[in-house]
Amino acid sequence: MKTLSLFELNSLVRMTLEQAMPNDYWVEAELSEAREWGGHCYLELIQKEERGNTPVAKASAKCWRQTWMVLKPYFERTTGQTIHAGMKVLLKVYAQFHENYGFSWIVTDIDPTYTMGDMARKRQDIIRQLKEEGVFELNKELRLPMFAQRVAVISSANAAGYGDFCNQLANNEYGFRFHTELFAAVMQGEQVEPTVIAALNSINARADDFDCVVIIRGGGATSDLSGFDTLALAENVANFPLPVITGIGHERDESVLDMVSHTRVKTPTAAAAFLIDNLAQVFHQLEDMSETITVIVRRRMTIERMRLERLSGQIPALFSVYKTRQGARLDNLHARLFAAVRQHVQTRLSAISALEQKLPILTGRRLMAEKHQLQLCEEKTRSLDPALLLRRGYSITLLGGKVLRDAHDAKPGDELETRLEKGTLRSVVDERGL
């Protein structure tokens, strides 16, 4: 049995492949990976099911340096994007089998119009979904505050455009003062969506501290705008509670983010000019209103001055009428008061006269009553007179001028005074009975 070495077998495969597939082929595929190294471009191609994400075919492809140096700038200039994973491409390839490196497709051309069509389809899908959700115009319906001076800025911290934006606000010709706060985010590449959404979430947590949000990108290639064409980012901006102003592209480029934002301008300096113009319009409106108010007040003052002059001419006649009316009113009140006082005096005099007639009778009755009370008190006092007791044979013994009621209160040697009906006895205690 004849055997082959691996090199001989691979050489046979190469020659067979070259004979069987000598031509170039246009192939549609999605990129699952794209990287550059040493000036070459290495691609991983994939095809998925039409109604799912299950891969049905995979292959590797290479574009050598000489070809890639020509295809890359043309593709980016036409599509406005760099080649990246997830992109659908139309490649012109031929089959190559190398004894040492195996099989791969070699890219000789790329059709950027195919990719642009796919990008356009994705963008239209995003726009259609946003409209179906009813949020496409939501942020545009918000009203930019008249005094929009507290600005939350989403940008790269080191971007020149951010510096230009802040400088233009600070050095505006009107001398308006703006307060800006930076929420740093990546403004190109695959990190645009998560970092900008994170910045929006941070601003939303402090929504009361700001009047609007400005998303700016200082320079950069047009191809870097792809990060702003995502559904998640567009939904966040469309539903944001503050007006969002975008200045991320060039005049001829408009991302989905620009479409759903409140206001889209070209550049960071244009965003600053927009905020300054908004405040300037308010300033001019206030000046116009001030002039209008001044004119109205002056006109009103003139009318009121004429009215006062007319009224002042009528004051003497009005005062005379008023004086006559008040004089008559006072005379009427005086007459009524005099009559009331006279009636009151007469009533009091009648009452006094009646009391005068009743007074002797009442006084006599009171004197008789009081005399009777005195007689009763006199009789009671007589019954309590100690002299009556003495006449009945009782005596009263005094010790130190006080009535002695208890023999124990007297001590031997104490001098006692005994009062009788007739006379007084003095004695000395010799012995105290038990």
Short mmCIF file of C-alpha atoms in Angstrom, two decimals:
data_model
loop_
_atom_site.label_atom_id
_atom_site.label_comp_id
_atom_site.label_asym_id
_atom_site.label_seq_id
_atom_site.Cartn_x
_atom_site.Cartn_y
_atom_site.Cartn_z
CA MET A 1 0.00 0.00 0.00
CA LYS A 2 1.39 3.36 -1.07
CA THR A 3 1.47 6.06 1.65
CA LEU A 4 1.83 9.86 1.46
CA SER A 5 3.51 12.27 3.75
CA LEU A 6 1.39 15.03 5.24
CA PHE A 7 3.19 17.60 3.09
CA GLU A 8 2.49 15.54 -0.04
CA LEU A 9 -1.15 15.17 0.95
CA ASN A 10 -1.54 18.92 1.59
CA SER A 11 0.22 19.69 -1.70
CA LEU A 12 -2.25 17.41 -3.47
CA VAL A 13 -5.14 19.25 -1.82
CA ARG A 14 -3.66 22.62 -2.84
CA MET A 15 -3.22 21.61 -6.48
CA THR A 16 -6.69 20.06 -6.60
CA LEU A 17 -8.24 23.18 -5.09
CA GLU A 18 -6.38 25.47 -7.49
CA GLN A 19 -7.56 23.43 -10.44
CA ALA A 20 -11.15 23.06 -9.21
CA MET A 21 -11.62 26.68 -7.99
CA PRO A 22 -9.32 28.93 -10.04
CA ASN A 23 -11.65 31.96 -10.02
CA ASP A 24 -12.55 34.74 -7.56
CA TYR A 25 -15.98 34.63 -5.87
CA TRP A 26 -18.19 37.34 -4.33
CA VAL A 27 -19.43 36.10 -0.94
CA GLU A 28 -21.88 37.64 1.56
CA ALA A 29 -20.96 37.13 5.20
CA GLU A 30 -21.04 38.64 8.69
CA LEU A 31 -17.84 39.42 10.53
CA SER A 32 -17.52 37.70 13.89
CA GLU A 33 -14.00 39.07 14.32
CA ALA A 34 -11.80 41.60 12.53
CA ARG A 35 -8.23 42.53 13.47
CA GLU A 36 -5.19 44.09 11.87
CA TRP A 37 -1.66 42.88 12.47
CA GLY A 38 1.51 43.70 10.63
CA GLY A 39 -0.47 45.68 8.06
CA HIS A 40 -2.57 42.61 7.16
CA CYS A 41 -6.27 42.20 8.00
CA TYR A 42 -7.52 38.95 9.49
CA LEU A 43 -11.24 38.22 9.37
CA GLU A 44 -13.50 35.53 10.79
CA LEU A 45 -16.58 35.03 8.62
CA ILE A 46 -19.86 33.59 9.81
CA GLN A 47 -23.34 32.92 8.44
CA LYS A 48 -26.35 32.53 10.72
CA GLU A 49 -29.81 31.11 10.29
CA GLU A 50 -32.26 33.54 8.73
CA ARG A 51 -34.60 33.38 11.72
CA GLY A 52 -32.09 32.86 14.49
CA ASN A 53 -28.52 33.35 15.64
CA THR A 54 -27.33 29.79 15.18
CA PRO A 55 -24.23 29.68 12.93
CA VAL A 56 -24.57 27.52 9.84
CA ALA A 57 -21.13 28.27 8.33
CA LYS A 58 -17.75 29.66 9.46
CA ALA A 59 -14.50 30.45 7.65
CA SER A 60 -11.31 32.47 8.02
CA ALA A 61 -10.24 35.13 5.53
CA LYS A 62 -7.14 37.27 5.07
CA CYS A 63 -6.41 40.46 3.21
CA TRP A 64 -2.71 40.97 2.60
CA ARG A 65 -1.00 44.28 3.28
CA GLN A 66 -0.67 45.44 -0.34
CA THR A 67 -4.40 44.92 -0.96
CA TRP A 68 -5.56 46.14 2.47
CA MET A 69 -3.70 49.46 2.14
CA VAL A 70 -5.91 50.21 -0.88
CA LEU A 71 -9.22 48.71 0.31
CA LYS A 72 -9.27 50.09 3.87
CA PRO A 73 -9.33 53.88 3.16
CA TYR A 74 -11.78 53.41 0.32
CA PHE A 75 -14.15 51.35 2.48
CA GLU A 76 -14.01 53.77 5.44
CA ARG A 77 -14.39 56.83 3.25
CA THR A 78 -17.46 55.36 1.55
CA THR A 79 -19.22 53.76 4.54
CA GLY A 80 -18.10 56.21 7.22
CA GLN A 81 -17.12 53.26 9.45
CA THR A 82 -14.17 51.08 10.24
CA ILE A 83 -14.54 47.39 9.62
CA HIS A 84 -15.62 45.68 12.83
CA ALA A 85 -17.32 42.63 14.28
CA GLY A 86 -21.05 42.39 13.60
CA MET A 87 -20.78 44.15 10.25
CA LYS A 88 -22.15 42.50 7.14
CA VAL A 89 -19.82 42.64 4.12
CA LEU A 90 -19.62 41.58 0.52
CA LEU A 91 -16.10 40.26 -0.16
CA LYS A 92 -14.37 39.11 -3.33
CA VAL A 93 -12.23 36.10 -2.41
CA TYR A 94 -10.35 33.19 -3.84
CA ALA A 95 -9.56 29.89 -2.16
CA GLN A 96 -6.04 29.22 -0.90
CA PHE A 97 -4.65 26.15 0.75
CA HIS A 98 -1.16 26.31 2.21
CA GLU A 99 0.73 23.15 3.14
CA ASN A 100 1.80 24.69 6.46
CA TYR A 101 -1.08 27.07 7.39
CA GLY A 102 -4.07 25.24 5.97
CA PHE A 103 -7.12 26.66 4.18
CA SER A 104 -8.28 30.29 4.08
CA TRP A 105 -10.08 32.71 1.80
CA ILE A 106 -7.93 35.51 0.42
CA VAL A 107 -9.74 38.85 0.07
CA THR A 108 -9.07 40.83 -3.08
CA ASP A 109 -11.92 43.35 -2.97
CA ILE A 110 -14.74 44.68 -0.73
CA ASP A 111 -18.00 46.24 -1.93
CA PRO A 112 -18.77 49.12 0.51
CA THR A 113 -22.19 49.77 -1.03
CA TYR A 114 -23.39 46.41 0.30
CA THR A 115 -22.30 47.33 3.82
CA MET A 116 -23.88 50.76 3.49
CA GLY A 117 -27.14 49.12 2.53
CA ASP A 118 -27.00 46.88 5.58
CA MET A 119 -26.15 49.85 7.80
CA ALA A 120 -29.05 51.77 6.33
CA ARG A 121 -31.36 48.85 6.96
CA LYS A 122 -30.23 48.61 10.59
CA ARG A 123 -30.68 52.33 11.05
CA GLN A 124 -34.16 52.20 9.53
CA ASP A 125 -35.01 49.24 11.77
CA ILE A 126 -33.95 51.26 14.83
CA ILE A 127 -35.93 54.30 13.67
CA ARG A 128 -39.00 52.17 12.97
CA GLN A 129 -38.82 50.53 16.39
CA LEU A 130 -38.44 53.89 18.14
CA LYS A 131 -41.48 55.23 16.30
CA GLU A 132 -43.48 52.11 17.15
CA GLU A 133 -42.56 52.64 20.81
CA GLY A 134 -43.79 56.23 20.48
CA VAL A 135 -40.51 57.76 21.75
CA PHE A 136 -38.88 59.01 18.54
CA GLU A 137 -40.07 62.60 19.03
CA LEU A 138 -40.33 62.45 22.83
CA ASN A 139 -37.20 64.42 23.69
CA LYS A 140 -38.00 67.04 21.05
CA GLU A 141 -41.29 67.73 22.83
CA LEU A 142 -39.45 68.91 25.95
CA ARG A 143 -39.10 72.65 26.35
CA LEU A 144 -35.60 74.03 26.73
CA PRO A 145 -35.66 76.27 29.84
CA MET A 146 -35.51 79.98 29.13
CA PHE A 147 -32.51 80.32 31.44
CA ALA A 148 -30.63 77.15 30.42
CA GLN A 149 -27.35 77.82 32.21
CA ARG A 150 -26.76 74.59 34.19
CA VAL A 151 -25.33 72.23 31.58
CA ALA A 152 -24.39 68.56 31.99
CA VAL A 153 -21.74 67.70 29.37
CA ILE A 154 -21.06 64.19 28.09
CA SER A 155 -17.71 64.10 26.32
CA SER A 156 -14.19 62.81 26.51
CA ALA A 157 -12.32 64.68 29.24
CA ASN A 158 -9.28 65.31 27.05
CA ALA A 159 -11.14 66.15 23.85
CA ALA A 160 -10.26 69.45 22.24
CA GLY A 161 -13.91 69.96 21.39
CA TYR A 162 -14.84 69.89 25.08
CA GLY A 163 -12.29 72.63 25.78
CA ASP A 164 -13.58 74.69 22.86
CA PHE A 165 -17.14 74.27 24.14
CA CYS A 166 -16.28 75.47 27.66
CA ASN A 167 -14.14 78.37 26.39
CA GLN A 168 -16.87 79.64 24.10
CA LEU A 169 -19.43 79.55 26.92
CA ALA A 170 -17.07 81.31 29.32
CA ASN A 171 -16.06 84.05 26.86
CA ASN A 172 -19.42 84.85 25.28
CA GLU A 173 -19.95 88.44 24.16
CA TYR A 174 -22.92 88.99 26.48
CA GLY A 175 -21.08 88.04 29.65
CA PHE A 176 -23.59 85.29 30.45
CA ARG A 177 -22.47 82.85 33.12
CA PHE A 178 -22.89 79.11 32.58
CA HIS A 179 -22.26 76.25 34.98
CA THR A 180 -20.96 73.11 33.26
CA GLU A 181 -20.18 69.70 34.73
CA LEU A 182 -18.43 66.97 32.76
CA PHE A 183 -19.62 63.36 32.74
CA ALA A 184 -16.78 61.60 30.96
CA ALA A 185 -17.49 58.94 28.33
CA VAL A 186 -15.75 57.25 25.43
CA MET A 187 -16.78 58.96 22.21
CA GLN A 188 -15.57 56.47 19.62
CA GLY A 189 -15.40 52.73 19.20
CA GLU A 190 -17.37 49.95 20.84
CA GLN A 191 -17.40 51.63 24.28
CA VAL A 192 -19.53 54.57 23.14
CA GLU A 193 -22.90 52.99 23.98
CA PRO A 194 -22.17 51.70 27.54
CA THR A 195 -20.18 54.73 28.67
CA VAL A 196 -22.63 57.32 27.33
CA ILE A 197 -25.57 55.42 28.87
CA ALA A 198 -23.70 55.31 32.19
CA ALA A 199 -23.16 59.09 31.99
CA LEU A 200 -26.86 59.62 31.24
CA ASN A 201 -27.80 57.52 34.26
CA SER A 202 -25.52 59.61 36.50
CA ILE A 203 -27.11 62.82 35.21
CA ASN A 204 -30.62 61.41 35.59
CA ALA A 205 -29.92 60.74 39.28
CA ARG A 206 -29.32 64.50 39.66
CA ALA A 207 -31.77 65.75 37.07
CA ASP A 208 -32.89 68.66 39.26
CA ASP A 209 -29.34 70.08 39.18
CA PHE A 210 -29.32 70.67 35.41
CA ASP A 211 -31.33 72.41 32.70
CA CYS A 212 -30.11 70.36 29.73
CA VAL A 213 -27.58 67.77 28.53
CA VAL A 214 -24.98 68.33 25.81
CA ILE A 215 -23.33 65.35 24.09
CA ILE A 216 -20.29 66.52 22.12
CA ARG A 217 -17.47 64.84 20.28
CA GLY A 218 -14.36 66.84 19.57
CA GLY A 219 -13.18 65.90 16.11
CA GLY A 220 -12.51 62.31 15.10
CA ALA A 221 -13.18 60.36 11.94
CA THR A 222 -16.62 60.12 10.44
CA SER A 223 -16.23 56.36 10.67
CA ASP A 224 -16.38 56.60 14.47
CA LEU A 225 -20.02 57.65 14.40
CA SER A 226 -21.24 54.04 14.33
CA GLY A 227 -21.31 53.92 18.14
CA PHE A 228 -24.11 56.48 18.11
CA ASP A 229 -26.37 54.34 15.89
CA THR A 230 -27.57 51.87 18.54
CA LEU A 231 -31.08 51.18 19.77
CA ALA A 232 -30.22 51.18 23.48
CA LEU A 233 -28.50 54.57 23.33
CA ALA A 234 -31.27 56.07 21.20
CA GLU A 235 -33.94 54.83 23.65
CA ASN A 236 -32.07 56.35 26.60
CA VAL A 237 -31.81 59.76 24.92
CA ALA A 238 -35.39 59.69 23.59
CA ASN A 239 -36.78 58.97 27.07
CA PHE A 240 -34.45 61.32 28.93
CA PRO A 241 -36.24 63.87 31.17
CA LEU A 242 -34.00 66.79 30.14
CA PRO A 243 -33.50 68.27 26.64
CA VAL A 244 -30.47 66.64 24.97
CA ILE A 245 -28.33 68.66 22.53
CA THR A 246 -25.94 66.71 20.30
CA GLY A 247 -22.84 67.95 18.54
CA ILE A 248 -21.10 64.73 17.58
CA GLY A 249 -20.81 64.71 13.80
CA HIS A 250 -20.17 66.78 10.73
CA GLU A 251 -22.59 68.71 8.59
CA ARG A 252 -23.37 65.84 6.23
CA ASP A 253 -23.50 63.09 8.87
CA GLU A 254 -26.52 62.41 11.06
CA SER A 255 -26.68 59.54 13.52
CA VAL A 256 -29.80 58.01 15.06
CA LEU A 257 -28.78 59.79 18.26
CA ASP A 258 -29.00 63.12 16.40
CA MET A 259 -32.45 62.20 15.13
CA VAL A 260 -33.97 61.52 18.58
CA SER A 261 -32.23 64.35 20.43
CA HIS A 262 -33.95 67.63 21.26
CA THR A 263 -31.56 69.66 19.08
CA ARG A 264 -28.80 68.57 16.72
CA VAL A 265 -25.89 70.89 15.89
CA LYS A 266 -22.72 70.29 13.92
CA THR A 267 -19.89 70.73 16.40
CA PRO A 268 -19.17 71.41 20.10
CA THR A 269 -18.69 75.12 19.37
CA ALA A 270 -22.05 75.14 17.59
CA ALA A 271 -23.61 73.60 20.72
CA ALA A 272 -22.11 76.39 22.82
CA ALA A 273 -23.37 78.99 20.32
CA PHE A 274 -26.85 77.45 20.50
CA LEU A 275 -26.98 77.80 24.31
CA ILE A 276 -25.64 81.36 24.12
CA ASP A 277 -28.19 82.27 21.42
CA ASN A 278 -31.00 80.76 23.51
CA LEU A 279 -30.04 82.93 26.48
CA ALA A 280 -29.51 85.95 24.21
CA GLN A 281 -33.05 85.57 22.81
CA VAL A 282 -34.40 85.50 26.36
CA PHE A 283 -32.32 88.57 27.19
CA HIS A 284 -33.67 90.45 24.18
CA GLN A 285 -37.21 89.35 25.00
CA LEU A 286 -36.80 90.69 28.52
CA GLU A 287 -35.45 93.97 27.15
CA ASP A 288 -38.42 94.24 24.76
CA MET A 289 -40.83 93.38 27.57
CA SER A 290 -39.16 95.96 29.81
CA GLU A 291 -39.60 98.65 27.16
CA THR A 292 -43.21 97.58 26.59
CA ILE A 293 -43.94 97.70 30.32
CA THR A 294 -42.32 101.14 30.55
CA VAL A 295 -44.50 102.46 27.71
CA ILE A 296 -47.65 100.96 29.24
CA VAL A 297 -46.83 102.37 32.69
CA ARG A 298 -46.14 105.83 31.30
CA ARG A 299 -49.38 105.76 29.34
CA ARG A 300 -51.27 104.59 32.40
CA MET A 301 -49.68 107.29 34.54
CA THR A 302 -50.70 109.96 32.01
CA ILE A 303 -54.31 108.70 32.02
CA GLU A 304 -54.40 108.57 35.82
CA ARG A 305 -52.87 112.03 36.09
CA MET A 306 -55.59 113.43 33.83
CA ARG A 307 -58.20 111.57 35.87
CA LEU A 308 -56.81 113.03 39.12
CA GLU A 309 -56.83 116.53 37.68
CA ARG A 310 -60.46 116.09 36.63
CA LEU A 311 -61.38 114.75 40.05
CA SER A 312 -59.49 117.53 41.84
CA GLY A 313 -61.64 120.06 40.01
CA GLN A 314 -64.74 118.31 41.30
CA ILE A 315 -63.53 118.11 44.90
CA PRO A 316 -64.85 121.58 46.10
CA ALA A 317 -68.37 120.89 44.85
CA LEU A 318 -68.30 117.33 46.15
CA PHE A 319 -66.96 118.51 49.50
CA SER A 320 -69.73 121.13 49.81
CA VAL A 321 -72.38 118.48 49.16
CA TYR A 322 -70.69 116.11 51.59
CA LYS A 323 -70.40 118.85 54.25
CA THR A 324 -74.10 119.73 53.95
CA ARG A 325 -75.11 116.07 54.21
CA GLN A 326 -72.85 115.46 57.21
CA GLY A 327 -74.11 118.69 58.91
CA ALA A 328 -77.70 117.56 58.56
CA ARG A 329 -76.73 114.13 59.85
CA LEU A 330 -75.02 115.65 62.90
CA ASP A 331 -78.04 117.88 63.64
CA ASN A 332 -80.32 114.87 63.49
CA LEU A 333 -78.01 112.90 65.79
CA HIS A 334 -77.85 115.86 68.23
CA ALA A 335 -81.63 116.12 68.40
CA ARG A 336 -82.01 112.39 68.93
CA LEU A 337 -79.32 112.39 71.61
CA PHE A 338 -80.92 115.34 73.46
CA ALA A 339 -84.34 113.66 73.40
CA ALA A 340 -82.87 110.38 74.62
CA VAL A 341 -81.00 112.08 77.49
CA ARG A 342 -84.10 114.04 78.55
CA GLN A 343 -86.21 110.89 78.51
CA HIS A 344 -83.60 109.03 80.56
CA VAL A 345 -83.40 111.86 83.12
CA GLN A 346 -87.17 111.95 83.49
CA THR A 347 -87.28 108.20 84.01
CA ARG A 348 -84.58 108.40 86.72
CA LEU A 349 -86.36 111.31 88.43
CA SER A 350 -89.60 109.32 88.54
CA ALA A 351 -87.76 106.41 90.07
CA ILE A 352 -86.14 108.65 92.70
CA SER A 353 -89.53 110.19 93.58
CA ALA A 354 -91.03 106.74 94.06
CA LEU A 355 -88.10 105.77 96.31
CA GLU A 356 -88.57 108.94 98.36
CA GLN A 357 -92.16 107.97 99.06
CA LYS A 358 -91.22 104.40 100.01
CA LEU A 359 -88.17 105.33 102.11
CA PRO A 360 -89.97 106.32 105.44
CA ILE A 361 -92.02 103.13 105.41
CA LEU A 362 -89.02 100.93 104.63
CA THR A 363 -86.90 102.73 107.22
CA GLY A 364 -89.52 102.25 109.95
CA ARG A 365 -89.81 98.56 109.18
CA ARG A 366 -86.06 98.14 109.27
CA LEU A 367 -85.74 100.01 112.62
CA MET A 368 -88.45 97.85 114.24
CA ALA A 369 -86.76 94.69 113.01
CA GLU A 370 -83.36 95.78 114.32
CA LYS A 371 -84.89 96.90 117.68
CA HIS A 372 -86.44 93.47 118.12
CA GLN A 373 -83.05 91.85 117.45
CA LEU A 374 -81.42 94.09 120.05
CA GLN A 375 -84.05 93.08 122.67
CA LEU A 376 -83.35 89.43 121.98
CA CYS A 377 -79.59 89.96 122.33
CA GLU A 378 -80.15 91.92 125.57
CA GLU A 379 -82.20 89.11 127.11
CA LYS A 380 -79.61 86.53 126.08
CA THR A 381 -76.83 88.66 127.52
CA ARG A 382 -78.65 89.00 130.88
CA SER A 383 -79.09 85.26 131.11
CA LEU A 384 -75.34 84.85 130.74
CA ASP A 385 -74.44 87.53 133.38
CA PRO A 386 -72.11 85.94 136.04
CA ALA A 387 -73.74 88.09 138.74
CA LEU A 388 -76.92 86.02 138.43
CA LEU A 389 -74.93 82.89 139.17
CA LEU A 390 -73.31 84.52 142.21
CA ARG A 391 -76.75 85.54 143.56
CA ARG A 392 -77.80 81.89 143.32
CA GLY A 393 -74.99 80.90 145.70
CA TYR A 394 -72.27 80.02 143.19
CA SER A 395 -68.73 81.42 143.43
CA ILE A 396 -65.91 81.96 140.97
CA THR A 397 -62.28 81.15 141.78
CA LEU A 398 -59.54 82.97 139.88
CA LEU A 399 -55.86 82.08 139.58
CA GLY A 400 -53.72 84.82 138.15
CA GLY A 401 -56.81 86.66 136.96
CA LYS A 402 -58.11 83.59 135.06
CA VAL A 403 -60.98 81.26 136.01
CA LEU A 404 -59.73 78.13 137.75
CA ARG A 405 -61.60 75.07 136.52
CA ASP A 406 -59.26 72.25 137.52
CA ALA A 407 -57.73 71.90 141.00
CA HIS A 408 -54.65 70.33 139.47
CA ASP A 409 -53.85 73.67 137.85
CA ALA A 410 -53.20 75.23 141.34
CA LYS A 411 -49.97 74.50 143.20
CA PRO A 412 -49.24 74.85 146.88
CA GLY A 413 -48.40 78.44 147.66
CA ASP A 414 -50.52 79.86 144.78
CA GLU A 415 -52.78 82.77 145.74
CA LEU A 416 -56.39 82.32 144.77
CA GLU A 417 -59.19 84.89 144.51
CA THR A 418 -62.75 83.75 145.19
CA ARG A 419 -65.62 85.98 144.15
CA LEU A 420 -68.99 85.70 145.99
CA GLU A 421 -72.29 87.54 145.56
CA LYS A 422 -71.10 89.93 148.17
CA GLY A 423 -67.36 90.43 148.44
CA THR A 424 -64.15 88.64 147.54
CA LEU A 425 -61.94 86.16 149.46
CA ARG A 426 -58.21 85.70 149.00
CA SER A 427 -56.54 82.47 150.01
CA VAL A 428 -53.29 80.55 149.63
CA VAL A 429 -53.17 76.94 148.50
CA ASP A 430 -51.83 74.82 151.35
CA GLU A 431 -52.61 71.39 150.05
CA ARG A 432 -54.10 70.12 146.83
CA GLY A 433 -56.75 67.51 147.05
CA LEU A 434 -56.67 64.36 144.90
#
